[in-house]
CSV table of C-alpha atoms in Angstrom, one decimal:
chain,number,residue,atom,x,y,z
V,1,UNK,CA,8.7,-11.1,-3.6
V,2,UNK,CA,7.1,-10.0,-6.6
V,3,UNK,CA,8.3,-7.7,-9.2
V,4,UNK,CA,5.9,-4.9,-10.6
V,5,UNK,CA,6.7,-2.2,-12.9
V,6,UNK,CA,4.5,0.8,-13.4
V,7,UNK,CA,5.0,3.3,-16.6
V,8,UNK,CA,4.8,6.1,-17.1
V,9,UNK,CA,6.5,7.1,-13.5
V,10,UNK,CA,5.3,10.5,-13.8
V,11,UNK,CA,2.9,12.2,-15.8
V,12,UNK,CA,1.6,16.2,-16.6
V,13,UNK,CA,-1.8,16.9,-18.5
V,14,UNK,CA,-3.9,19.2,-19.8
V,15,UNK,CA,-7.8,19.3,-18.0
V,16,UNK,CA,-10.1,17.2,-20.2
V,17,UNK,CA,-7.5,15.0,-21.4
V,18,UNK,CA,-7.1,10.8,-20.9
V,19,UNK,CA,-3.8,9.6,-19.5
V,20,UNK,CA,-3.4,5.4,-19.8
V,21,UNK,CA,-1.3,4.2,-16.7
V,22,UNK,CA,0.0,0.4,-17.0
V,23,UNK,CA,1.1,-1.7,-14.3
V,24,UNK,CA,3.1,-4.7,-15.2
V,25,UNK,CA,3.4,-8.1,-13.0
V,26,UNK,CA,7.3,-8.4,-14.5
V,27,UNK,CA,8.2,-12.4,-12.3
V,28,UNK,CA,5.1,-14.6,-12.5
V,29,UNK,CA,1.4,-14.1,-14.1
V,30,UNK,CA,-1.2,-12.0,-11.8
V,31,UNK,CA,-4.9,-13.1,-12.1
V,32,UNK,CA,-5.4,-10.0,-9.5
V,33,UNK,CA,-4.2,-6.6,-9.5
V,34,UNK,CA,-4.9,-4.0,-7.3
V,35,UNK,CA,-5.0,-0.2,-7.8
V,36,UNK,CA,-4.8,2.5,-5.3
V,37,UNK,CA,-4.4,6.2,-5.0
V,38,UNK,CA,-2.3,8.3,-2.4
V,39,UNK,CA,-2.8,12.3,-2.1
V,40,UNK,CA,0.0,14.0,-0.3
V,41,UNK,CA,0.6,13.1,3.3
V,42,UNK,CA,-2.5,10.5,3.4
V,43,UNK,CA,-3.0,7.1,3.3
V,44,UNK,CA,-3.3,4.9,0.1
V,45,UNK,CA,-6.8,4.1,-0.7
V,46,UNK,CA,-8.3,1.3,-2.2
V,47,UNK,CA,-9.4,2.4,-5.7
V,48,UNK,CA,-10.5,-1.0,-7.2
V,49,UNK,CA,-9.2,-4.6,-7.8
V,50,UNK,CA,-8.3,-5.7,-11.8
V,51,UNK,CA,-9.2,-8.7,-12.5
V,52,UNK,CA,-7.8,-10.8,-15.8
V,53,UNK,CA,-10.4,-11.5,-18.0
V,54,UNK,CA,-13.3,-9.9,-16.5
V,55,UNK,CA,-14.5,-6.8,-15.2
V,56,UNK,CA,-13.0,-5.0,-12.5
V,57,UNK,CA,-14.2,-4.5,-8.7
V,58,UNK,CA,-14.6,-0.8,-8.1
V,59,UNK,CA,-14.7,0.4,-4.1
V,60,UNK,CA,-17.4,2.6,-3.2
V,61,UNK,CA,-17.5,6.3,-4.5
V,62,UNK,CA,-14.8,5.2,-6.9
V,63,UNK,CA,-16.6,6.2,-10.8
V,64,UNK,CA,-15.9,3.3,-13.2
V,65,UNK,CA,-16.5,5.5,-16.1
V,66,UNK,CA,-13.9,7.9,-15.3
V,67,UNK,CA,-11.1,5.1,-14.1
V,68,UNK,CA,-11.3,2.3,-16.6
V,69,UNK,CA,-9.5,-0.4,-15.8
V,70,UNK,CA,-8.4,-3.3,-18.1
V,71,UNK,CA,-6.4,-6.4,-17.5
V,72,UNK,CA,-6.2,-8.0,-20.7
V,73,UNK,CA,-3.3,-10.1,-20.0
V,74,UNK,CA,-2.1,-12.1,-16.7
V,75,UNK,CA,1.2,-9.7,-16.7
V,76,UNK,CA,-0.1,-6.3,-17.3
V,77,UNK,CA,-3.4,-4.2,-15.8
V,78,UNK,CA,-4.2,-0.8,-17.0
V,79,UNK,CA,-5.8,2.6,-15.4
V,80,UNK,CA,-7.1,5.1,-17.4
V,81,UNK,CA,-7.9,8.2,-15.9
V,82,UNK,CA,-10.9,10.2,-18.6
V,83,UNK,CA,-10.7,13.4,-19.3
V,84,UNK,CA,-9.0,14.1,-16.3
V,85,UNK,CA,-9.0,17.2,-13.8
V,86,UNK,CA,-7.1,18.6,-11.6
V,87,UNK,CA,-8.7,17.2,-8.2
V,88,UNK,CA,-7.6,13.8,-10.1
V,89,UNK,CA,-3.9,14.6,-9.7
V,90,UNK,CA,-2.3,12.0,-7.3
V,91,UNK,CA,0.0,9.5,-6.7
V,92,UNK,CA,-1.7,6.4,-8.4
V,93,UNK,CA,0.0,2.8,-7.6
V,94,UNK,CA,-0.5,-0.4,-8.6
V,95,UNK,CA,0.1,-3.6,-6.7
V,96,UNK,CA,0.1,-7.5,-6.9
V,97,UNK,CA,0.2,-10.5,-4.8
V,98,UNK,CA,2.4,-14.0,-6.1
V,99,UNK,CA,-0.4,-15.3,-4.0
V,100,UNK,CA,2.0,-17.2,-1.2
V,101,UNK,CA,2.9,-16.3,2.2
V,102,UNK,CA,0.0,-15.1,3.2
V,103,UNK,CA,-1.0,-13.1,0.0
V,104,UNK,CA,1.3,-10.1,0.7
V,105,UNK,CA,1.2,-7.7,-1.6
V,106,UNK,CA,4.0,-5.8,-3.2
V,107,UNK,CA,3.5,-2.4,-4.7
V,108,UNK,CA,5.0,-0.7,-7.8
V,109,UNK,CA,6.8,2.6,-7.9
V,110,UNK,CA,4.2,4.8,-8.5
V,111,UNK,CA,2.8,6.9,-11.4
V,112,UNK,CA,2.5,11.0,-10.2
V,113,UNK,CA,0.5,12.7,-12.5
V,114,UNK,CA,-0.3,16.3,-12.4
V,115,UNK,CA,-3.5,17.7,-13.8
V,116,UNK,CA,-2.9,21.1,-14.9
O,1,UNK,CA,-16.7,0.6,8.2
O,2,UNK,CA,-13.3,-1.4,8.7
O,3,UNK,CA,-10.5,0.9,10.4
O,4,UNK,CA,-7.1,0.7,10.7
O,5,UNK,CA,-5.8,3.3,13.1
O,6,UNK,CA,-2.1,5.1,13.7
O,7,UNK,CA,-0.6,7.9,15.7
O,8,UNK,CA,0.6,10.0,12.8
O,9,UNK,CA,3.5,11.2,14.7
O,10,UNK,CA,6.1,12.4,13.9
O,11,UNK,CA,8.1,9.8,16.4
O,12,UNK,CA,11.4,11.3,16.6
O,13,UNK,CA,13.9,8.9,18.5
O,14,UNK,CA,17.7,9.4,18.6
O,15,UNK,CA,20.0,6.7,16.5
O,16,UNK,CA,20.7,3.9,18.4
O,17,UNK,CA,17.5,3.6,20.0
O,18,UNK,CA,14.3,1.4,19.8
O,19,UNK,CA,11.6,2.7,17.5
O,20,UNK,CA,8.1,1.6,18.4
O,21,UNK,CA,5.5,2.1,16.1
O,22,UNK,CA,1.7,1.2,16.5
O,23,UNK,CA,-1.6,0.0,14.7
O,24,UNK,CA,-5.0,-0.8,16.3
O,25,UNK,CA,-7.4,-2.3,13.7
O,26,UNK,CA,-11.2,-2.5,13.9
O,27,UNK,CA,-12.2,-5.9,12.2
O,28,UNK,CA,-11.9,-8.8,14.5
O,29,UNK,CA,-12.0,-11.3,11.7
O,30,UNK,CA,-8.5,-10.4,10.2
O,31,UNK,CA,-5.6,-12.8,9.4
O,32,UNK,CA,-3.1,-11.1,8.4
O,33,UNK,CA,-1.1,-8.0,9.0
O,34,UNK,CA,1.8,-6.0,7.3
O,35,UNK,CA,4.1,-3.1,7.6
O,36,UNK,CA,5.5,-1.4,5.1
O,37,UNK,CA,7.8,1.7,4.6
O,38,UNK,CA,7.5,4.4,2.5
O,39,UNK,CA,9.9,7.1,1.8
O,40,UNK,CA,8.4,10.8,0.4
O,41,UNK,CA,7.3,10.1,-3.1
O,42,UNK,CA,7.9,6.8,-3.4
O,43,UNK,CA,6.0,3.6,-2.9
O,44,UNK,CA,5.5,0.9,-0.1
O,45,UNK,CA,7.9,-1.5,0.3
O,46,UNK,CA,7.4,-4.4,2.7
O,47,UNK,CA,9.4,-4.9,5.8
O,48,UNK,CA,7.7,-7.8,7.6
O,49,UNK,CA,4.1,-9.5,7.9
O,50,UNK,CA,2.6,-11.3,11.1
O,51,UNK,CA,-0.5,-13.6,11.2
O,52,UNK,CA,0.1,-15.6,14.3
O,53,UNK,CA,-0.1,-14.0,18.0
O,54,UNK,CA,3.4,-13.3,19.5
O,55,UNK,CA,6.7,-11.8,18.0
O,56,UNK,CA,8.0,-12.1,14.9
O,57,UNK,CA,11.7,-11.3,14.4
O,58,UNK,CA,13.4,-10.6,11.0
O,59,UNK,CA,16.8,-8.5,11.5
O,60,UNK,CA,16.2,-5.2,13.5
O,61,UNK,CA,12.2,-5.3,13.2
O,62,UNK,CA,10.3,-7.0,15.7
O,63,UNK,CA,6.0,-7.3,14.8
O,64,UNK,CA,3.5,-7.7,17.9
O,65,UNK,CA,0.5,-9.0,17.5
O,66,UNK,CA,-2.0,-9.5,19.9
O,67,UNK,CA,-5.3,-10.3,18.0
O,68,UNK,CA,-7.4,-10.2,21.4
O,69,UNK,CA,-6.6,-6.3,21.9
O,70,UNK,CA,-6.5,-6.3,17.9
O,71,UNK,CA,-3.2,-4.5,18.5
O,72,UNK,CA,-0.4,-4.9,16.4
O,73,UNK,CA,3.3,-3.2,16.5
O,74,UNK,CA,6.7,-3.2,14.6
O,75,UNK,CA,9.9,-2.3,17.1
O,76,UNK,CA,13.2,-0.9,15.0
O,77,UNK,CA,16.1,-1.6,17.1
O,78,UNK,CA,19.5,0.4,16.8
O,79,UNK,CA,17.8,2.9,14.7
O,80,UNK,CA,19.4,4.9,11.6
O,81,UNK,CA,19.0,7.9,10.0
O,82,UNK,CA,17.8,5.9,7.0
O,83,UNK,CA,14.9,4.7,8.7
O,84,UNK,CA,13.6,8.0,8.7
O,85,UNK,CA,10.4,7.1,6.7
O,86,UNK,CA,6.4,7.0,7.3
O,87,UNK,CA,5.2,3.3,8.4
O,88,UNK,CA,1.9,2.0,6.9
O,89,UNK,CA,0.2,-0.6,9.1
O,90,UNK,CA,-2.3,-2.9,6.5
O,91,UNK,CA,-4.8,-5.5,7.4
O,92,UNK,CA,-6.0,-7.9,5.2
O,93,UNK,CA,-9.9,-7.6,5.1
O,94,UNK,CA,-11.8,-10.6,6.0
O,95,UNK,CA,-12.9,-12.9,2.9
O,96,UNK,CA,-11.2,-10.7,-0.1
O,97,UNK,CA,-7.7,-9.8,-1.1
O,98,UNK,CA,-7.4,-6.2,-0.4
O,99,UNK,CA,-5.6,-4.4,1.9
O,100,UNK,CA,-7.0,-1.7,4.5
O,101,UNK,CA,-4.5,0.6,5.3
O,102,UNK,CA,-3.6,2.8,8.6
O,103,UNK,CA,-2.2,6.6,7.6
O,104,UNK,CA,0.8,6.2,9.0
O,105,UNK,CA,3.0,7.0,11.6
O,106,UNK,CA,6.0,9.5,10.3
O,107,UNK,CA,9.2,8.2,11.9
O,108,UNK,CA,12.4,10.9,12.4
O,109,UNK,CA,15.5,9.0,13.1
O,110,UNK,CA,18.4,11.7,14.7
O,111,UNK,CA,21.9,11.7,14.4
């Protein structure tokens, strides 16, 4: 399956501040990235899907302004979080598909950031 | 609104036995289903998909599916401690890529 890195794997801010997580596809190139959020002891939710070279697909009630996403390149997708507070804190994670056996996607390990 | 529905559990089964786990899903159009594991603070990791109706073996996991009832299950046999994890049940959503996923059922493997 596919290989995806994440950095930083955990992260602590001050309110009002940006934090920049990227997600890297590290074993073949990812036209499609996906990025989705977990808070503690619930499911992960679709936050929005990254798309190289264009503008990404945002789920509903998800702001675009405050989560920009980039994916500049067909190995790495960015998420960053603006001016952040501390109902953003969560487990944010990033995932990609190789695009065979049925699409399946395989996740990163994670960023955790704190939002004092 | 597309659902994908668990018993949260927790399932606690002794080690040895047969875990089953369950996932009931809401959109009659999907392909494609997965289970993945994931242990406290850290990410999903795949154990097994199924698309076709039937079993699908692969080592001690078993997936169900049965897309009339839009039911599908993953049995652990001879369970270990160190399956002691939450189990996401995802659908693929009909027509895009994304993945709708279940809460989780939170499995307790005892010695």
């Amino acid at each position: 399956g596919a290989v995806v890195s994440q950095h930083p794997s955990r992260v602590i801010c001050k309110s009002g501040t940006s934090v920049k997580i990227e997600c890297r596809s590290l074993d073949f190139q990812a036209t499609t990235m996906f990025w989705y959020r977990q808070f503690p002891k619930k499911s992960l939710m679709l936050m929005a899907t990254s798309n190289e070279g264009s503008k990404a697909t945002y789920e509903q009630g998800v702001e675009k302004d405050k989560f920009l996403i980039n994916h500049a390149s067909l190995t790495l997708s960015t998420l960053t979080v603006t001016s952040a507070h501390p109902e953003d804190s969560s487990f944010y994670i990033c995932s990609t598909s190789d695009g065979r056996a049925w699409d399946t996607q395989y996740f990163g390990p994670g960023t955790r950031l704190t939002v004092l | 609104q597309k659902e994908v529905e668990q018993n949260s559990g927790p399932l606690s089964v002794p080690e040895g036995a047969i875990a089953s786990l369950n996932c009931t899903y809401s959109d009659r159009g999907s392909q494609s289903f997965f289970w993945y594991r994931q242990y406290s603070g850290k990410s999903p990791e795949l154990i097994m998909f199924i698309y076709s109706n039937g079993d699908k073996e692969d080592g001690r996991f078993t997936a169900q599916l049965n897309k009339a009832s839009q039911y599908v299950s993953l049995l652990i046999r001879d369970s270990q401690p160190s399956d002691s994890a939450t189990y996401l049940c995802a659908v693929k959503d009909t027509g895009r890529r994304a993945l709708t996923f279940g809460s989780g059922t939170r499995l307790q493997v005892q010695p």
